[in-house]
GROMACS .gro file of C-alpha atoms in nm:
model
  327
    1UNK     CA    1   5.307  -4.548  -1.656
    2UNK     CA    2   5.388  -4.173  -1.678
    3UNK     CA    3   5.016  -4.061  -1.710
    4UNK     CA    4   4.918  -4.309  -1.420
    5UNK     CA    5   5.227  -4.198  -1.198
    6UNK     CA    6   5.176  -3.842  -1.256
    7UNK     CA    7   4.786  -3.919  -1.145
    8UNK     CA    8   4.993  -4.099  -0.837
    9UNK     CA    9   5.157  -3.770  -0.741
   10UNK     CA   10   4.840  -3.541  -0.779
   11UNK     CA   11   4.639  -3.761  -0.547
   12UNK     CA   12   4.927  -3.768  -0.260
   13UNK     CA   13   4.929  -3.361  -0.319
   14UNK     CA   14   4.544  -3.404  -0.248
   15UNK     CA   15   4.624  -3.674   0.059
   16UNK     CA   16   4.842  -3.427   0.217
   17UNK     CA   17   4.601  -3.136   0.206
   18UNK     CA   18   4.327  -3.343   0.352
   19UNK     CA   19   4.557  -3.479   0.616
   20UNK     CA   20   4.639  -3.134   0.706
   21UNK     CA   21   4.275  -3.022   0.728
   22UNK     CA   22   4.162  -3.315   0.886
   23UNK     CA   23   3.925  -3.450   0.599
   24UNK     CA   24   3.905  -3.837   0.659
   25UNK     CA   25   3.733  -3.929   0.392
   26UNK     CA   26   3.969  -3.725   0.144
   27UNK     CA   27   4.246  -3.902   0.323
   28UNK     CA   28   4.093  -4.227   0.246
   29UNK     CA   29   4.017  -4.156  -0.144
   30UNK     CA   30   4.276  -4.035  -0.229
   31UNK     CA   31   4.497  -4.315  -0.028
   32UNK     CA   32   4.261  -4.607  -0.269
   33UNK     CA   33   4.303  -4.389  -0.578
   34UNK     CA   34   4.702  -4.378  -0.519
   35UNK     CA   35   4.705  -4.782  -0.513
   36UNK     CA   36   4.455  -4.780  -0.793
   37UNK     CA   37   4.720  -4.534  -0.988
   38UNK     CA   38   4.997  -4.746  -0.891
   39UNK     CA   39   4.857  -5.073  -0.982
   40UNK     CA   40   4.817  -4.914  -1.306
   41UNK     CA   41   5.124  -4.826  -1.389
   42UNK     CA   42   5.278  -5.165  -1.278
   43UNK     CA   43   5.445  -5.078  -0.938
   44UNK     CA   44   5.248  -5.356  -0.737
   45UNK     CA   45   5.469  -5.330  -0.451
   46UNK     CA   46   5.357  -4.983  -0.390
   47UNK     CA   47   4.983  -5.030  -0.529
   48UNK     CA   48   4.922  -5.324  -0.249
   49UNK     CA   49   5.073  -5.076   0.006
   50UNK     CA   50   4.793  -4.801  -0.040
   51UNK     CA   51   4.562  -5.047  -0.131
   52UNK     CA   52   4.602  -5.216   0.246
   53UNK     CA   53   4.625  -4.909   0.405
   54UNK     CA   54   4.231  -4.798   0.277
   55UNK     CA   55   4.164  -5.135   0.349
   56UNK     CA   56   4.207  -5.048   0.745
   57UNK     CA   57   4.051  -4.703   0.680
   58UNK     CA   58   3.725  -4.885   0.537
   59UNK     CA   59   3.719  -5.127   0.834
   60UNK     CA   60   3.758  -4.811   1.140
   61UNK     CA   61   3.523  -4.625   0.885
   62UNK     CA   62   3.282  -4.853   0.768
   63UNK     CA   63   3.284  -4.744   0.432
   64UNK     CA   64   3.051  -5.052   0.282
   65UNK     CA   65   3.024  -4.932  -0.081
   66UNK     CA   66   3.406  -4.834  -0.094
   67UNK     CA   67   3.479  -5.138   0.023
   68UNK     CA   68   3.281  -5.314  -0.225
   69UNK     CA   69   3.565  -5.087  -0.484
   70UNK     CA   70   3.861  -5.168  -0.337
   71UNK     CA   71   3.737  -5.557  -0.333
   72UNK     CA   72   3.708  -5.503  -0.743
   73UNK     CA   73   4.054  -5.326  -0.730
   74UNK     CA   74   4.247  -5.572  -0.513
   75UNK     CA   75   4.075  -5.849  -0.691
   76UNK     CA   76   4.288  -5.709  -1.010
   77UNK     CA   77   4.591  -5.659  -0.843
   78UNK     CA   78   4.546  -6.001  -0.712
   79UNK     CA   79   4.488  -6.158  -1.088
   80UNK     CA   80   4.823  -5.956  -1.234
   81UNK     CA   81   4.993  -6.167  -0.942
   82UNK     CA   82   4.852  -6.425  -1.061
   83UNK     CA   83   4.705  -6.512  -0.697
   84UNK     CA   84   4.355  -6.659  -0.877
   85UNK     CA   85   4.204  -6.785  -0.580
   86UNK     CA   86   4.255  -6.417  -0.374
   87UNK     CA   87   4.113  -6.294  -0.699
   88UNK     CA   88   3.800  -6.491  -0.706
   89UNK     CA   89   3.754  -6.406  -0.323
   90UNK     CA   90   3.793  -6.059  -0.379
   91UNK     CA   91   3.537  -6.045  -0.663
   92UNK     CA   92   3.301  -6.323  -0.472
   93UNK     CA   93   3.297  -6.032  -0.160
   94UNK     CA   94   3.240  -5.744  -0.418
   95UNK     CA   95   2.960  -5.894  -0.555
   96UNK     CA   96   2.788  -6.037  -0.211
   97UNK     CA   97   2.839  -5.634  -0.098
   98UNK     CA   98   2.661  -5.528  -0.441
   99UNK     CA   99   2.382  -5.746  -0.407
  100UNK     CA  100   2.366  -5.633  -0.028
  101UNK     CA  101   2.401  -5.267  -0.109
  102UNK     CA  102   2.200  -5.228  -0.437
  103UNK     CA  103   1.973  -5.572  -0.433
  104UNK     CA  104   1.862  -5.555  -0.045
  105UNK     CA  105   1.590  -5.350  -0.076
  106UNK     CA  106   1.399  -5.502  -0.385
  107UNK     CA  107   1.476  -5.830  -0.289
  108UNK     CA  108   1.294  -5.801   0.075
  109UNK     CA  109   0.963  -5.612  -0.124
  110UNK     CA  110   0.987  -5.909  -0.350
  111UNK     CA  111   0.956  -6.157  -0.084
  112UNK     CA  112   0.712  -5.972   0.110
  113UNK     CA  113   0.511  -5.898  -0.166
  114UNK     CA  114   0.517  -6.273  -0.261
  115UNK     CA  115   0.392  -6.371   0.137
  116UNK     CA  116   0.163  -6.106   0.104
  117UNK     CA  117   0.013  -6.267  -0.236
  118UNK     CA  118   0.080  -6.596  -0.112
  119UNK     CA  119  -0.142  -6.564   0.208
  120UNK     CA  120  -0.380  -6.333   0.047
  121UNK     CA  121  -0.465  -6.647  -0.191
  122UNK     CA  122  -0.484  -6.885   0.093
  123UNK     CA  123  -0.682  -6.725   0.265
  124UNK     CA  124  -0.926  -6.682  -0.043
  125UNK     CA  125  -0.896  -7.071  -0.107
  126UNK     CA  126  -1.017  -7.129   0.272
  127UNK     CA  127  -1.298  -6.884   0.257
  128UNK     CA  128  -1.434  -7.061  -0.073
  129UNK     CA  129  -1.353  -7.385   0.085
  130UNK     CA  130  -1.578  -7.291   0.417
  131UNK     CA  131  -1.848  -7.161   0.235
  132UNK     CA  132  -1.850  -7.494   0.032
  133UNK     CA  133  -1.842  -7.673   0.361
  134UNK     CA  134  -2.136  -7.477   0.444
  135UNK     CA  135  -2.356  -7.551   0.164
  136UNK     CA  136  -2.247  -7.930   0.181
  137UNK     CA  137  -2.149  -7.994   0.487
  138UNK     CA  138  -2.234  -8.330   0.498
  139UNK     CA  139  -2.122  -8.506   0.174
  140UNK     CA  140  -1.812  -8.314   0.088
  141UNK     CA  141  -1.665  -8.285   0.474
  142UNK     CA  142  -1.349  -8.500   0.402
  143UNK     CA  143  -1.333  -8.414   0.034
  144UNK     CA  144  -1.272  -8.030   0.158
  145UNK     CA  145  -1.030  -8.104   0.383
  146UNK     CA  146  -0.820  -8.303   0.154
  147UNK     CA  147  -0.829  -8.007  -0.028
  148UNK     CA  148  -0.780  -7.756   0.195
  149UNK     CA  149  -0.463  -8.001   0.280
  150UNK     CA  150  -0.309  -8.026  -0.069
  151UNK     CA  151  -0.337  -7.642  -0.063
  152UNK     CA  152  -0.140  -7.539   0.246
  153UNK     CA  153   0.067  -7.804   0.125
  154UNK     CA  154   0.148  -7.649  -0.228
  155UNK     CA  155   0.173  -7.276  -0.051
  156UNK     CA  156   0.477  -7.443   0.197
  157UNK     CA  157   0.629  -7.616  -0.103
  158UNK     CA  158   0.620  -7.270  -0.358
  159UNK     CA  159   0.795  -7.125  -0.064
  160UNK     CA  160   1.051  -7.407  -0.053
  161UNK     CA  161   1.088  -7.382  -0.434
  162UNK     CA  162   1.087  -7.017  -0.468
  163UNK     CA  163   1.425  -7.003  -0.184
  164UNK     CA  164   1.551  -7.355  -0.379
  165UNK     CA  165   1.556  -7.165  -0.702
  166UNK     CA  166   1.702  -6.824  -0.570
  167UNK     CA  167   2.010  -7.081  -0.386
  168UNK     CA  168   2.075  -7.247  -0.696
  169UNK     CA  169   2.100  -6.896  -0.902
  170UNK     CA  170   2.363  -6.739  -0.634
  171UNK     CA  171   2.549  -7.096  -0.638
  172UNK     CA  172   2.577  -7.123  -1.003
  173UNK     CA  173   2.662  -6.757  -1.001
  174UNK     CA  174   2.955  -6.795  -0.760
  175UNK     CA  175   3.075  -7.172  -0.832
  176UNK     CA  176   3.414  -7.128  -0.869
  177UNK     CA  177   3.440  -7.443  -1.118
  178UNK     CA  178   3.210  -7.240  -1.402
  179UNK     CA  179   3.438  -6.890  -1.344
  180UNK     CA  180   3.698  -6.932  -1.567
  181UNK     CA  181   4.019  -6.716  -1.629
  182UNK     CA  182   3.902  -6.564  -1.929
  183UNK     CA  183   3.529  -6.484  -1.763
  184UNK     CA  184   3.729  -6.359  -1.455
  185UNK     CA  185   3.944  -6.136  -1.643
  186UNK     CA  186   3.661  -5.969  -1.859
  187UNK     CA  187   3.420  -5.946  -1.549
  188UNK     CA  188   3.732  -5.779  -1.360
  189UNK     CA  189   3.738  -5.505  -1.577
  190UNK     CA  190   3.435  -5.401  -1.654
  191UNK     CA  191   3.364  -5.375  -1.267
  192UNK     CA  192   3.657  -5.185  -1.278
  193UNK     CA  193   3.578  -4.948  -1.549
  194UNK     CA  194   3.247  -4.849  -1.327
  195UNK     CA  195   3.457  -4.832  -1.033
  196UNK     CA  196   3.656  -4.548  -1.162
  197UNK     CA  197   3.308  -4.413  -1.235
  198UNK     CA  198   3.220  -4.377  -0.901
  199UNK     CA  199   3.594  -4.298  -0.780
  200UNK     CA  200   3.576  -3.998  -1.039
  201UNK     CA  201   3.254  -3.876  -0.937
  202UNK     CA  202   3.334  -3.901  -0.557
  203UNK     CA  203   3.629  -3.756  -0.654
  204UNK     CA  204   3.461  -3.446  -0.784
  205UNK     CA  205   3.248  -3.393  -0.461
  206UNK     CA  206   3.563  -3.449  -0.209
  207UNK     CA  207   3.765  -3.186  -0.466
  208UNK     CA  208   3.445  -2.920  -0.462
  209UNK     CA  209   3.417  -2.936  -0.062
  210UNK     CA  210   3.771  -2.895  -0.035
  211UNK     CA  211   3.803  -2.615  -0.265
  212UNK     CA  212   3.511  -2.444  -0.124
  213UNK     CA  213   3.682  -2.496   0.216
  214UNK     CA  214   4.024  -2.415   0.100
  215UNK     CA  215   3.881  -2.043  -0.068
  216UNK     CA  216   3.755  -1.965   0.331
  217UNK     CA  217   4.092  -2.076   0.469
  218UNK     CA  218   4.283  -1.899   0.171
  219UNK     CA  219   4.092  -1.540   0.245
  220UNK     CA  220   4.243  -1.549   0.599
  221UNK     CA  221   4.599  -1.538   0.469
  222UNK     CA  222   4.815  -1.247   0.418
  223UNK     CA  223   4.747  -1.091   0.052
  224UNK     CA  224   5.094  -1.241  -0.096
  225UNK     CA  225   5.042  -1.566   0.022
  226UNK     CA  226   4.703  -1.562  -0.051
  227UNK     CA  227   4.755  -1.496  -0.419
  228UNK     CA  228   5.009  -1.819  -0.451
  229UNK     CA  229   4.749  -2.041  -0.281
  230UNK     CA  230   4.524  -1.917  -0.507
  231UNK     CA  231   4.729  -1.989  -0.813
  232UNK     CA  232   4.844  -2.331  -0.652
  233UNK     CA  233   4.444  -2.446  -0.620
  234UNK     CA  234   4.354  -2.355  -0.990
  235UNK     CA  235   4.674  -2.577  -1.094
  236UNK     CA  236   4.525  -2.871  -0.908
  237UNK     CA  237   4.150  -2.746  -0.980
  238UNK     CA  238   4.302  -2.786  -1.399
  239UNK     CA  239   4.559  -3.072  -1.336
  240UNK     CA  240   4.316  -3.311  -1.107
  241UNK     CA  241   4.012  -3.364  -1.308
  242UNK     CA  242   4.177  -3.371  -1.666
  243UNK     CA  243   4.405  -3.654  -1.560
  244UNK     CA  244   4.114  -3.830  -1.427
  245UNK     CA  245   3.887  -3.840  -1.715
  246UNK     CA  246   4.149  -3.923  -1.932
  247UNK     CA  247   4.218  -4.218  -1.739
  248UNK     CA  248   3.865  -4.358  -1.742
  249UNK     CA  249   3.868  -4.284  -2.159
  250UNK     CA  250   4.154  -4.483  -2.186
  251UNK     CA  251   4.019  -4.713  -1.975
  252UNK     CA  252   3.645  -4.760  -2.145
  253UNK     CA  253   3.801  -4.777  -2.468
  254UNK     CA  254   4.006  -5.085  -2.329
  255UNK     CA  255   3.711  -5.263  -2.224
  256UNK     CA  256   3.420  -5.126  -2.504
  257UNK     CA  257   3.617  -5.109  -2.799
  258UNK     CA  258   3.533  -4.857  -3.098
  259UNK     CA  259   3.177  -4.833  -2.928
  260UNK     CA  260   3.195  -4.432  -2.971
  261UNK     CA  261   3.283  -4.501  -3.326
  262UNK     CA  262   3.000  -4.752  -3.405
  263UNK     CA  263   2.750  -4.526  -3.253
  264UNK     CA  264   2.896  -4.188  -3.436
  265UNK     CA  265   2.838  -4.407  -3.733
  266UNK     CA  266   2.479  -4.509  -3.700
  267UNK     CA  267   2.386  -4.199  -3.481
  268UNK     CA  268   2.577  -3.928  -3.642
  269UNK     CA  269   2.336  -3.666  -3.452
  270UNK     CA  270   2.450  -3.726  -3.106
  271UNK     CA  271   2.624  -3.456  -2.947
  272UNK     CA  272   2.956  -3.540  -2.749
  273UNK     CA  273   2.754  -3.457  -2.393
  274UNK     CA  274   2.491  -3.726  -2.498
  275UNK     CA  275   2.818  -3.960  -2.592
  276UNK     CA  276   2.948  -3.935  -2.310
  277UNK     CA  277   2.649  -3.983  -2.099
  278UNK     CA  278   2.576  -4.297  -2.347
  279UNK     CA  279   2.943  -4.444  -2.179
  280UNK     CA  280   2.777  -4.372  -1.858
  281UNK     CA  281   2.415  -4.607  -1.955
  282UNK     CA  282   2.625  -4.912  -2.049
  283UNK     CA  283   2.800  -4.956  -1.741
  284UNK     CA  284   2.416  -4.933  -1.571
  285UNK     CA  285   2.528  -4.630  -1.372
  286UNK     CA  286   2.241  -4.447  -1.235
  287UNK     CA  287   2.098  -4.060  -1.323
  288UNK     CA  288   2.270  -3.959  -0.943
  289UNK     CA  289   2.578  -4.132  -1.064
  290UNK     CA  290   2.569  -3.936  -1.423
  291UNK     CA  291   2.479  -3.609  -1.257
  292UNK     CA  292   2.751  -3.668  -1.032
  293UNK     CA  293   2.993  -3.750  -1.301
  294UNK     CA  294   2.921  -3.434  -1.564
  295UNK     CA  295   2.844  -3.219  -1.300
  296UNK     CA  296   2.475  -3.163  -1.343
  297UNK     CA  297   2.149  -3.163  -1.235
  298UNK     CA  298   1.931  -3.493  -1.256
  299UNK     CA  299   1.682  -3.291  -1.440
  300UNK     CA  300   1.965  -3.240  -1.681
  301UNK     CA  301   2.061  -3.567  -1.753
  302UNK     CA  302   1.709  -3.704  -1.727
  303UNK     CA  303   1.688  -3.448  -2.067
  304UNK     CA  304   1.963  -3.549  -2.218
  305UNK     CA  305   1.826  -3.940  -2.202
  306UNK     CA  306   1.529  -3.794  -2.362
  307UNK     CA  307   1.707  -3.592  -2.656
  308UNK     CA  308   1.899  -3.919  -2.721
  309UNK     CA  309   1.584  -4.178  -2.772
  310UNK     CA  310   1.450  -3.930  -2.991
  311UNK     CA  311   1.793  -3.877  -3.193
  312UNK     CA  312   1.725  -4.272  -3.189
  313UNK     CA  313   1.388  -4.281  -3.291
  314UNK     CA  314   1.274  -4.534  -3.021
  315UNK     CA  315   0.941  -4.664  -2.863
  316UNK     CA  316   0.855  -4.566  -2.549
  317UNK     CA  317   0.854  -4.940  -2.446
  318UNK     CA  318   1.235  -4.995  -2.619
  319UNK     CA  319   1.507  -5.004  -2.350
  320UNK     CA  320   1.733  -4.756  -2.429
  321UNK     CA  321   2.046  -4.940  -2.231
  322UNK     CA  322   1.954  -5.290  -2.459
  323UNK     CA  323   2.006  -5.064  -2.750
  324UNK     CA  324   2.310  -4.896  -2.718
  325UNK     CA  325   2.457  -5.288  -2.569
  326UNK     CA  326   2.355  -5.422  -2.979
  327UNK     CA  327   2.565  -5.123  -3.153
   0.00000   0.00000   0.00000
């Protein structure tokens, strides 16, 4: 609990700096992280206070991804308060936003391609039927018209069945009766872990920008004050990321117990950096997210993934994430 309260203190210091420098996103992210830190420390009243403030900022600034992550944290809060209805509602909102943000483009493309395919197939069938009518107009007229009606009905039925299956999957996924308490707890922990990783990446970005702006401001101070300010900046630079990383590693081990030990035992040739990338892969993070987390380029992350596959002797068609989840 001491580490969580220390984290909250660092976040508060960072928040004060962001307020003074008028960095709205920095104010929000530090407020939200303070709520998470107090929640992990068991101080739920303070946690809810800061999480509520963060929720107001989200609505004022329309942070969609951040709203998604905050819903996941609030689900954890309500679950600890034994308010499972609110926890369930926040989890549903989280998943809805996640699907909307990450899957909207893919779903639209699938629907568009399916419509084009159905239209193309219908046009081909119509052309074929017209040719038959042309050559067998007298003998097969009624028969061709019947087939055309069947074709159009099948196309309509296909579209109806597609949307029905899609709605059934959606309803099944989020039906409260099928979401037992134990499943809710596991899902919240996994989503919390992913959220912490993404928040850590965002914290790195915000801190890098804050550091850049701070150095410019410090350079304009008198020499004595500038020296003191540089020392404070260095201390914050050393403590803040280190505390956040330790918290993430602790939470990862809680959710994926002994994963790294099993991974090292099975693939002893993996380096520490490669093992860390493996951790992020099983959380289904993108190459960009991983690059932001470890402060490396996307090309470096891709090379690391290739090195991992080579050391695991994976074929080209084998899925790396599936292999890691089976460890």
